[in-house]
Coordinates of C-alpha atoms in Angstrom, one line a residue:
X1 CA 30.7 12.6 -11.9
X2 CA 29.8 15.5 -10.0
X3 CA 32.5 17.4 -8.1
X4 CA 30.0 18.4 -5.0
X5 CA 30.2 16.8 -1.7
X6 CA 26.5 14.2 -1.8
X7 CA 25.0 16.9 1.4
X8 CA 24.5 19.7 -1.2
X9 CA 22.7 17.3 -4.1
X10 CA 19.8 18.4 -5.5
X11 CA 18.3 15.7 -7.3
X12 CA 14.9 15.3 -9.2
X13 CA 12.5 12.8 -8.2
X14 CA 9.1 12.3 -9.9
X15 CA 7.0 9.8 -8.1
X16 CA 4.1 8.0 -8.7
X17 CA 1.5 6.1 -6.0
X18 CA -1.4 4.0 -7.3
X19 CA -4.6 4.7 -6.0
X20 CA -6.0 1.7 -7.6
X21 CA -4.4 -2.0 -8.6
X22 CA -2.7 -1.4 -11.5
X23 CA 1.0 -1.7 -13.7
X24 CA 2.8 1.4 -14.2
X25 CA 5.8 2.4 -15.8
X26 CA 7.4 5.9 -16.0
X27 CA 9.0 7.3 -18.8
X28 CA 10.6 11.2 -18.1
X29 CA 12.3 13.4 -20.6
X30 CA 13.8 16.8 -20.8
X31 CA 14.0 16.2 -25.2
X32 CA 10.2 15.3 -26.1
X33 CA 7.2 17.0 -25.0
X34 CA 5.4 13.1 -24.9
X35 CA 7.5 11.1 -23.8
X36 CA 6.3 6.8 -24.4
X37 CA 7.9 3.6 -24.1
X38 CA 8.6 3.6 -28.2
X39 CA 10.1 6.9 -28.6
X40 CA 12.8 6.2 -25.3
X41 CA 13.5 2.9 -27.3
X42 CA 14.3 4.8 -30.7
X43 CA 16.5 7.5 -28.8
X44 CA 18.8 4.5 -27.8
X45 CA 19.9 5.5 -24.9
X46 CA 20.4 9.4 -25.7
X47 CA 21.0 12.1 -23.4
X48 CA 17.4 13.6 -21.6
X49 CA 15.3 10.0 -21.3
X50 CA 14.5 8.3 -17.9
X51 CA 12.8 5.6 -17.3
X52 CA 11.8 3.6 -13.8
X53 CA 11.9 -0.2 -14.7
X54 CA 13.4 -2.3 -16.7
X55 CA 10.2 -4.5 -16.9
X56 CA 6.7 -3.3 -16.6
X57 CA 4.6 -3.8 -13.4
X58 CA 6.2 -1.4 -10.6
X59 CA 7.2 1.8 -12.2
X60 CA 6.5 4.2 -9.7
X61 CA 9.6 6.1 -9.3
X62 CA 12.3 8.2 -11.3
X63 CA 15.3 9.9 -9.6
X64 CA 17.7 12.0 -11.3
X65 CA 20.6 12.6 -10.1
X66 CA 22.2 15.7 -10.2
X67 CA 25.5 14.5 -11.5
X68 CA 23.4 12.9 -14.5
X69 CA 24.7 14.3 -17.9
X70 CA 20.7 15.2 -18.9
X71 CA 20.3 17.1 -15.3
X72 CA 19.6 20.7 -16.3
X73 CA 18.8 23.0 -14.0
X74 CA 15.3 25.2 -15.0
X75 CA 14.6 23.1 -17.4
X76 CA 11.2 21.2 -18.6
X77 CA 10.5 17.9 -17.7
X78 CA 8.0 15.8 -19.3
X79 CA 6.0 12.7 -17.6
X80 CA 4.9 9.8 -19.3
X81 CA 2.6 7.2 -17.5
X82 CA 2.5 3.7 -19.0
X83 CA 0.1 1.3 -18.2
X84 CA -1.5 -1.9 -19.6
X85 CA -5.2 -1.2 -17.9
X86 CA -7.2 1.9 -16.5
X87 CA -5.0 2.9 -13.3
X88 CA -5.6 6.0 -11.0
X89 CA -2.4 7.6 -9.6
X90 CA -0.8 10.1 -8.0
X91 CA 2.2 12.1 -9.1
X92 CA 4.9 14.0 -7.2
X93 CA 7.7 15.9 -8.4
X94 CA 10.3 17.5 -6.1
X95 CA 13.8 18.3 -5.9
X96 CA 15.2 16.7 -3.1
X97 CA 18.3 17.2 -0.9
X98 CA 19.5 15.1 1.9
X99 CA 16.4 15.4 4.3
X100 CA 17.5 16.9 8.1
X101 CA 18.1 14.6 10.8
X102 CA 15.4 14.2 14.2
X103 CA 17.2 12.8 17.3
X104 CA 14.4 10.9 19.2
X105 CA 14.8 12.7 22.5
X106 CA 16.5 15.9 21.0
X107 CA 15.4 19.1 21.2
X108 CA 12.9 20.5 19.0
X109 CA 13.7 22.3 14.7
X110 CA 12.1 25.2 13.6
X111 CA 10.9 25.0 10.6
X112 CA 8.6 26.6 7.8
X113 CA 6.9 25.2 4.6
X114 CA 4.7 26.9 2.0
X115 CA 1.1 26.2 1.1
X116 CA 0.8 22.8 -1.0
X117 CA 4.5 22.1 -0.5
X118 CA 6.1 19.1 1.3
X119 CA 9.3 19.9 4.0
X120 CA 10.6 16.2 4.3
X121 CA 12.7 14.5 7.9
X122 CA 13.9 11.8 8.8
X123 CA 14.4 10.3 12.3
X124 CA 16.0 6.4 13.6
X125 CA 13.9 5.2 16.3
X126 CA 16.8 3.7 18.7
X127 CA 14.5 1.9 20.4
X128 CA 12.0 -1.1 20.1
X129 CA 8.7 -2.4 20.5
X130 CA 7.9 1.3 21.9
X131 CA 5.7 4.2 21.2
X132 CA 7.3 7.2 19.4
X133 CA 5.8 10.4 19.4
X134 CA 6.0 13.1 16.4
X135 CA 5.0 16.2 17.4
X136 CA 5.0 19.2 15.2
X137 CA 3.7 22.7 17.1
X138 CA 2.5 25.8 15.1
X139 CA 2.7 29.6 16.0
X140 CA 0.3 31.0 18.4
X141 CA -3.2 31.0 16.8
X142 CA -2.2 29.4 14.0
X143 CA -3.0 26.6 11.8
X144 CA -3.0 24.9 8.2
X145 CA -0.8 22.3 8.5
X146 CA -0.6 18.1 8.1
X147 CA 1.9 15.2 9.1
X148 CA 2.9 12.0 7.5
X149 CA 5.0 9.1 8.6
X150 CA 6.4 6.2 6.7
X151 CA 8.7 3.6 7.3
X152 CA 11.1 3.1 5.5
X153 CA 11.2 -0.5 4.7
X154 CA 14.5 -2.2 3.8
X155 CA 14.5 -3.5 0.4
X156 CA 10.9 -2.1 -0.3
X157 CA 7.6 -2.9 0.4
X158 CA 7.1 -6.5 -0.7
X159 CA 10.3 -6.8 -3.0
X160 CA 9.1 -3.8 -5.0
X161 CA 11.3 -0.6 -5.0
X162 CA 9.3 2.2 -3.5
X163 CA 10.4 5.6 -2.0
X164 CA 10.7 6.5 1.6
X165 CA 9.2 9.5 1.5
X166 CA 6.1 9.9 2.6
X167 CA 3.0 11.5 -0.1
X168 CA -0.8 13.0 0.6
X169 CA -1.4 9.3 -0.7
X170 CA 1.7 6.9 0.4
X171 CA 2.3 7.4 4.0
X172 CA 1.8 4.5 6.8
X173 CA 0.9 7.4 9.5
X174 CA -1.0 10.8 9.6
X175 CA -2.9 13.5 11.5
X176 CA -4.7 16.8 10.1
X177 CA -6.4 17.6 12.5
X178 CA -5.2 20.2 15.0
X179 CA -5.0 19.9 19.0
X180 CA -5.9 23.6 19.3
X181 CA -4.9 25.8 22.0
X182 CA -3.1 28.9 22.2
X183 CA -0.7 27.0 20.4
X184 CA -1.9 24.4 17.5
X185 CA -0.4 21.0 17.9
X186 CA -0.2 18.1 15.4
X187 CA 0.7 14.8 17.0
X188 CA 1.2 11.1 15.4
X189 CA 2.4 8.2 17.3
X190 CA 3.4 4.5 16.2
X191 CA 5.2 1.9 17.3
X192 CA 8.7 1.4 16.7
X193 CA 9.5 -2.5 16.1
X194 CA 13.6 -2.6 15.8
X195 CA 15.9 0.4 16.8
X196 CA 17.2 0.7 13.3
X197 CA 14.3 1.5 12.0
X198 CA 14.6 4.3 9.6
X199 CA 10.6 6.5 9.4
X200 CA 10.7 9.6 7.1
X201 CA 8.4 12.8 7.9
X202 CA 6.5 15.1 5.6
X203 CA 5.3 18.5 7.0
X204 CA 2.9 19.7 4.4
X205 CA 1.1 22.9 4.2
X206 CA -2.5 23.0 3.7
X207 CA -4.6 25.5 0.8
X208 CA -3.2 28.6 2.2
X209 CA -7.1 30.0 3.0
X210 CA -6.4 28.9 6.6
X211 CA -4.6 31.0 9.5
X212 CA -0.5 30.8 9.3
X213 CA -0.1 30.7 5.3
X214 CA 0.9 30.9 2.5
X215 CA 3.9 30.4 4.6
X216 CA 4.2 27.8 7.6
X217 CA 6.1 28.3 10.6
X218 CA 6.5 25.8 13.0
X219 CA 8.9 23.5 15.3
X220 CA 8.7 19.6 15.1
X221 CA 10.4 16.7 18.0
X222 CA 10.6 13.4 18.1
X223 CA 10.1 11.3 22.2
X224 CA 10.0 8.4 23.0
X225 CA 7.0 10.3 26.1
X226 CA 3.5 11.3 24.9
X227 CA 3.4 15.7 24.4
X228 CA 1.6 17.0 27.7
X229 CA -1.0 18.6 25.4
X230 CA -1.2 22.2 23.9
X231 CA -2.0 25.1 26.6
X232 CA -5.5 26.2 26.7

């Protein structure tokens, strides 16, 4: 097991959301340059092989852990998508560590992300049946940027294990378009059902052609008030 405290884990997590009905499987490996079903089968259970379901029909997510005895640092990873019919997916691969806490109410994070990159959040709502407002604000006469929102649903969505973290695909809420002003303003707002309700936050970063990039600076809040609006 892995001597670091879990806040400073860095584990791998290779994700995959369907953009058409469809059963997946994913098979990942640091050993073989094309990984399948068969060849994870013949390694028996060797060192370097992941896979993300014991039966076929919702593979859609590997995580490896950092303390994992195949976890290596710099090295290659190789993605293998099973499935029984035509599907059209989407694949993420990130290293993730422990996302940074929103307090609904608190005051606002700086923040920055990089052209086609993800910077991930996570917030409780600590209130019910009650709008909550996610408001991310960019440097002055800037712009570039996008916000998702998903729930994260206790036990996954419909009994099938699925990731919180929101994707350009898998997200319940977004906005991409600006509210400009002097400063650029990207607002979503949902209701919140229970006040134990977990929703996750992905700041992403546009082409890097637009004002602000490659490199995206920003500050993001969570209230429980609708933002007054950017200045004009």
């Amino acid at each position: 097991s892995s001597s670091r405290p879990p806040t400073s884990r860095r584990d791998l997590t290779v994700q995959l959301t369907q953009n058409s009905i469809c059963l997946t499987d994913l098979i990942v490996s640091s050993m073989d340059r094309r990984p399948t079903r068969s060849k994870m089968a013949a390694a028996g259970g060797a060192v370097g092989w992941w896979k993300s379901e014991a039966t076929l029909g919702s593979g859609r997510q590997v995580i490896i852990r950092d303390y994992d005895p195949g976890y290596q640092e710099g090295a290659m990873y190789y993605i293998g998508v099973y499935s029984v019919t035509s599907c059209v997916y989407y694949i993420t691969a990130r290293i993730d560590i422990p996302a940074p806490n929103l307090i609904l109410g608190g005051p606002a994070a700086a923040g920055l992300v990089s052209a086609t990159s993800f910077t991930i959040y996570r917030f409780v709502a600590g209130l019910s049946s009650a709008n909550v407002y996610v408001t991310v604000k960019q440097r002055v006469l800037t712009q570039g940027l996008a916000v998702y929102v998903k729930y994260c649903r206790p036990g996954g969505l419909g009994g099938v294990a699925s990731s919180c973290v929101p994707t350009l695909l898998d997200h319940d809420y977004q906005t991409t378009t600006p509210i400009a002003g002097v400063t650029t303003w990207y607002s979503v707002s949902f209701e919140a059902a229970a006040p134990e309700d977990l929703f996750y936050v992905a700041v992403y970063g546009q082409d890097g052609t637009s004002t602000g990039g490659p490199i995206y600076y920003y500050t993001i809040e969570v209230s429980a008030d609708p933002p007054p609006g950017p200045p004009s």
